[in-house]
Each structure stands twice: as structure tokens, then as C-alpha cells.
Short mmCIF file of C-alpha atoms in Angstrom, two decimals:
data_model
loop_
_atom_site.label_atom_id
_atom_site.label_comp_id
_atom_site.label_asym_id
_atom_site.label_seq_id
_atom_site.Cartn_x
_atom_site.Cartn_y
_atom_site.Cartn_z
CA MET A 189 89.84 81.39 97.01
CA ARG A 190 91.59 82.08 100.30
CA PHE A 191 95.11 83.60 100.23
CA GLY A 192 97.80 83.83 102.88
CA ILE A 193 100.56 86.40 102.32
CA VAL A 194 104.04 86.39 103.88
CA VAL A 195 106.27 89.49 103.87
CA ASN A 196 109.91 88.80 104.77
CA GLU A 197 111.44 92.16 103.89
CA GLY A 198 111.14 95.62 105.42
CA PRO A 199 109.75 98.66 103.60
CA TYR A 200 112.05 100.67 101.32
CA THR A 201 114.63 97.88 101.11
CA HIS A 202 114.07 96.43 97.66
CA GLN A 203 110.49 96.02 96.54
CA ALA A 204 108.97 93.08 98.42
CA SER A 205 106.60 95.05 100.65
CA ASP A 206 105.35 97.08 97.66
CA THR A 207 104.78 93.93 95.60
CA ALA A 208 103.04 92.18 98.50
CA TYR A 209 100.80 95.22 99.04
CA HIS A 210 99.79 95.46 95.37
CA PHE A 211 99.29 91.68 95.20
CA THR A 212 97.08 91.75 98.32
CA LYS A 213 94.99 94.56 96.81
CA ALA A 214 94.60 92.56 93.58
CA VAL A 215 93.56 89.47 95.57
CA LEU A 216 90.75 91.49 97.19
CA ALA A 217 89.80 93.18 93.90
CA GLY A 218 89.54 89.73 92.31
CA GLY A 219 86.88 88.71 94.82
CA HIS A 220 89.19 86.45 96.82
CA GLU A 221 89.72 86.38 100.56
CA VAL A 222 92.91 87.32 102.44
CA PHE A 223 93.16 85.05 105.47
CA ARG A 224 96.18 86.80 106.93
CA VAL A 225 99.31 88.80 106.08
CA PHE A 226 102.23 87.54 108.17
CA PHE A 227 105.27 89.79 108.62
CA TYR A 228 108.42 87.85 109.39
CA HIS A 229 112.18 88.61 109.63
CA ASP A 230 112.86 92.24 108.54
CA GLY A 231 109.23 92.33 107.34
CA VAL A 232 108.21 93.28 110.87
CA ASN A 233 109.59 96.78 110.15
CA ASN A 234 106.46 97.38 108.04
CA GLY A 235 104.53 97.52 111.33
CA THR A 236 105.97 100.56 113.14
CA ARG A 237 103.79 103.65 113.19
CA TYR A 238 106.89 105.85 113.65
CA THR A 239 107.64 105.50 109.94
CA VAL A 240 107.92 109.01 108.45
CA PRO A 241 108.88 108.86 104.75
CA PRO A 242 109.14 112.09 102.69
CA GLN A 243 105.74 113.53 101.80
CA ASP A 244 106.04 112.72 98.08
CA ASP A 245 106.89 109.06 98.80
CA ARG A 246 104.43 106.26 99.53
CA ASN A 247 103.98 105.43 103.20
CA LEU A 248 103.93 101.64 103.20
CA GLN A 249 103.01 101.29 106.87
CA LYS A 250 100.03 103.59 106.36
CA LEU A 251 98.99 101.76 103.19
CA TRP A 252 98.99 98.42 105.04
CA SER A 253 97.11 99.94 108.00
CA GLU A 254 94.48 101.45 105.68
CA LEU A 255 94.06 98.17 103.81
CA ALA A 256 93.55 96.37 107.13
CA GLU A 257 90.96 98.90 108.22
CA GLN A 258 89.07 98.90 104.92
CA HIS A 259 88.96 95.13 104.46
CA GLY A 260 89.36 93.76 107.98
CA ILE A 261 92.61 91.99 107.12
CA ASP A 262 94.60 90.35 109.90
CA LEU A 263 98.15 91.82 109.86
CA VAL A 264 100.36 89.73 112.14
CA VAL A 265 103.93 90.57 113.15
CA CYS A 266 106.17 87.72 114.38
CA ILE A 267 106.92 88.37 118.06
CA ALA A 268 110.53 87.11 118.14
CA ALA A 269 111.45 88.98 114.95
CA ALA A 270 109.66 92.08 116.29
CA GLN A 271 111.40 92.12 119.67
CA ARG A 272 114.82 91.87 118.04
CA ARG A 273 113.99 94.90 115.90
CA GLY A 274 112.25 97.05 118.53
CA ILE A 275 108.67 96.60 117.35
CA LEU A 276 106.53 96.59 120.51
CA ASP A 277 102.88 96.85 121.43
CA GLU A 278 101.72 98.24 124.76
CA SER A 279 101.88 94.99 126.74
CA GLU A 280 105.27 93.95 125.30
CA ALA A 281 106.70 97.42 126.07
CA ARG A 282 105.48 97.11 129.66
CA ARG A 283 106.79 93.54 129.98
CA HIS A 284 110.29 94.60 128.86
CA GLY A 285 110.34 97.89 130.76
CA LYS A 286 110.40 100.07 127.64
CA SER A 287 109.11 103.64 127.67
CA GLY A 288 106.70 103.33 124.75
CA ASP A 289 105.25 101.16 122.02
CA ASN A 290 105.28 101.68 118.26
CA ILE A 291 103.01 99.05 116.71
CA ALA A 292 101.00 100.54 113.83
CA PRO A 293 97.18 100.52 113.65
CA GLY A 294 95.80 97.26 112.26
CA PHE A 295 98.94 95.27 113.12
CA ARG A 296 99.12 92.81 116.02
CA ILE A 297 102.03 90.90 117.52
CA SER A 298 101.76 87.12 117.69
CA GLY A 299 103.75 83.97 117.12
CA LEU A 300 104.83 81.62 114.36
CA GLY A 301 101.73 79.50 114.99
CA GLN A 302 99.85 82.18 113.07
CA LEU A 303 102.05 81.52 110.03
CA ILE A 304 101.47 77.77 110.31
CA GLU A 305 97.74 78.37 110.62
CA ALA A 306 97.81 80.57 107.50
CA GLY A 307 99.58 77.76 105.64
CA ILE A 308 96.89 75.31 106.70
CA GLU A 309 93.81 77.50 106.31
CA ALA A 310 94.73 79.33 103.09
CA ASP A 311 94.40 77.70 99.66
CA ARG A 312 97.55 79.51 98.53
CA LEU A 313 100.43 80.90 100.58
CA VAL A 314 102.40 83.49 98.62
CA VAL A 315 105.78 84.66 99.94
CA PHE A 316 107.48 87.99 99.22
CA GLY A 317 110.98 88.84 100.35
CA ASP A 318 114.60 89.52 99.51
CA MET B 16 99.87 69.48 90.08
CA PRO B 17 101.44 72.53 88.45
CA THR B 18 103.39 75.11 90.45
CA LEU B 19 103.75 78.84 89.92
CA HIS B 20 107.36 79.82 90.52
CA THR B 21 108.15 83.47 91.26
CA VAL B 22 111.63 84.95 90.83
CA ASN B 23 112.33 88.51 92.04
CA LYS B 24 116.05 89.08 91.50
CA SER B 25 118.00 89.61 88.28
CA PRO B 26 119.45 86.33 86.97
CA PHE B 27 122.65 88.31 86.29
CA GLU B 28 122.94 89.19 89.98
CA ARG B 29 121.88 86.07 91.87
CA SER B 30 121.40 82.38 91.20
CA ALA B 31 117.68 82.23 92.13
CA MET B 32 116.55 82.04 88.49
CA ALA B 33 119.05 79.25 87.75
CA SER B 34 117.87 77.32 90.82
CA CYS B 35 114.27 77.84 89.78
CA LEU B 36 114.89 76.63 86.22
CA ASN B 37 116.62 73.54 87.61
CA HIS B 38 113.46 72.61 89.49
CA VAL B 39 110.56 73.50 87.17
CA THR B 40 108.67 70.53 85.79
CA ASP B 41 106.43 70.22 82.74
CA GLY B 42 103.30 72.33 83.00
CA ASP B 43 104.72 74.73 85.59
CA SER B 44 104.70 78.51 85.19
CA VAL B 45 107.51 80.96 85.98
CA LEU B 46 106.67 84.59 86.76
CA MET B 47 109.48 87.16 86.73
CA ILE B 48 108.78 90.08 89.09
CA GLU B 49 110.74 93.05 90.47
CA ASP B 50 114.40 93.00 89.24
CA ALA B 51 113.93 89.56 87.66
CA VAL B 52 112.07 91.15 84.72
CA VAL B 53 115.43 91.96 83.09
CA GLY B 54 115.89 88.21 82.65
CA ALA B 55 113.09 88.22 80.07
CA ARG B 56 115.01 90.47 77.66
CA LYS B 57 116.05 89.37 74.20
CA GLY B 58 119.72 88.80 73.42
CA THR B 59 121.05 88.00 76.90
CA ALA B 60 123.11 84.99 78.00
CA LEU B 61 119.89 83.49 79.40
CA ALA B 62 117.69 84.04 76.35
CA ASP B 63 118.36 80.73 74.54
CA ASP B 64 117.65 78.73 77.70
CA LEU B 65 114.38 80.58 78.34
CA ARG B 66 113.31 80.11 74.72
CA ASP B 67 113.87 76.35 75.04
CA ARG B 68 112.00 76.25 78.38
CA GLN B 69 108.84 77.51 76.74
CA ARG B 70 108.33 74.09 75.15
CA THR B 71 107.46 72.66 78.58
CA CYS B 72 106.52 75.59 80.82
CA ALA B 73 104.94 79.01 80.51
CA LEU B 74 106.92 82.19 81.18
CA TYR B 75 105.39 85.43 82.46
CA VAL B 76 106.59 88.91 83.40
CA LEU B 77 104.91 91.41 85.73
CA GLY B 78 104.05 94.42 83.53
CA PRO B 79 104.30 97.25 86.11
CA ASP B 80 107.81 96.09 87.06
CA LEU B 81 108.77 95.96 83.38
CA VAL B 82 107.58 99.53 82.79
CA ALA B 83 109.30 100.74 85.99
CA ARG B 84 112.61 99.62 84.48
CA GLY B 85 112.07 101.30 81.13
CA LEU B 86 111.43 98.05 79.28
CA LYS B 87 108.71 97.38 76.71
CA PRO B 88 106.96 94.15 75.69
CA ASP B 89 108.89 94.42 72.38
CA ASP B 90 112.15 94.03 74.32
CA LEU B 91 111.14 90.55 75.53
CA ILE B 92 111.91 87.08 74.27
CA GLU B 93 109.08 85.96 72.00
CA GLY B 94 106.35 83.99 73.76
CA ILE B 95 106.76 85.53 77.21
CA THR B 96 103.41 86.85 78.45
CA VAL B 97 103.07 90.20 80.27
CA VAL B 98 100.57 90.15 83.16
CA ASP B 99 99.36 92.78 85.63
CA TYR B 100 98.75 92.19 89.37
CA ALA B 101 95.31 90.72 88.62
CA GLY B 102 97.04 88.31 86.24
CA PHE B 103 99.53 87.44 88.99
CA VAL B 104 96.60 86.57 91.28
CA ASP B 105 95.00 84.47 88.52
CA LEU B 106 98.27 82.56 88.01
CA ALA B 107 98.50 81.90 91.77
CA ALA B 108 94.91 80.64 91.79
CA ARG B 109 95.25 78.51 88.63
CA ASN B 110 98.34 76.68 89.89
CA MET B 111 98.21 74.32 92.86
CA ARG B 112 100.87 76.21 94.84
CA VAL B 113 103.24 79.16 94.63
CA CYS B 114 106.97 78.77 95.18
CA ALA B 115 108.99 81.97 95.72
CA TRP B 116 112.69 81.64 94.82
CA LEU B 117 114.13 84.17 97.25
#
């Protein structure tokens, strides 16, 4: 079965990103497919590579990036939500005259159409948030 | 066309669980995750309602979130099933859709 995952909450806020991460891992372990993970609202904050939690804490951004690399998962950050919160890739940074970008490996910036597509293409769309 | 409903906040903090219970229909499943797991405890103001609900829908609790809050399966209302993340995935697959009460 094909799953779409939506993350509406940033890391280290309550628990939504952790739950979504563990759920996504269980989806893959169960032999299912992850069509896309879409990060929306404060969820876009999962996608900055400048995240530096204490060494004895889990690094959610890194965990998502590693999962994307290992399983080829599409991690999409909503562009409007990202720009409001200072999440930029190289071309967006250039377009807005910013000095640098911070998008994490495995994440890409795109639009709400990607969420709609996930809703259409996935058999189940599971939402995590506040 | 059964639905899996997920609730992630304590029913003693927010009204998401109450809204969810007002919308579940026969054959649906409700999974309590994150802070919502405290709603599955015995002896609370919600316990009688949840016990009655089990006649028409199935109630589940996410085990790792239960343990993280120092609760044990013995602390739960009778009939509520503890599942792990794999069980969460199975519930999502078995139901036609998943509705998150955020």
C-alpha cells in the first residue's frame, strides 16, 4: 500500500515530528511504499540543516535526511510556509537576495500541488501535527 | 467504509477527543497517541463514555507513548488494545482512511 505523510509541526515542539518519523519507518518496515512526506506550516522547520540539538538528543532533521537517503523518500517542504520561516534552498536564497541557504539534504522546496498529488496518488494520507 | 481516527492531545487539555467521539460511526477505530494516551486510563471522567463506545467502535493506544508516560496496560480501561508503530500502520491500512483530530 502507498502512504502519504503530512507533518504540520516543527521538531522539538510536542511530538508530531517524532511520531511521523517512527510511523514512516514502520510503513517501510511493513513492506509498504512512502509516496511523499510533505512538511507544512511549522513542519517546514524539520528541513533546516542548521539544526544543532545537544549531542545526547535525537537530531530529527538528520533522521529525516538519513531516511530519505536510505529509502529514496521524497521530502517536500511547502514553499510559502518555508519562506515565512527562513527555510531557503540555493535558488530561493539567490532570488530573495539572502546570503545563504539552509535546506537540509534530502529535502526539496515545492508547492501545495505536491500535497494534493500525495492525496491523490497515495492510498492513505496520514497527518501529524499539533 | 470504516475510518481510523487519531487523537494526539489529552482529552483533559483540549476538546479534540470530544470532537472525535462526536463523529465516530459504527465500525470505526480510535487510536490514542502522544499525550492522548492518558485518556485511556481507568477511573477518569472520560472512562464511562469510552467503555460505552467500545460496543460500536474499537479503541487503541500507542504502546511506546504509554510507556513514555509511565503508564502500563493494567492502568487502561478494559478492552482497549495496545499497539506498536507496526500496529498503527496496520490500522491505517485496514481502514479506508485516516482522520487526525488535531
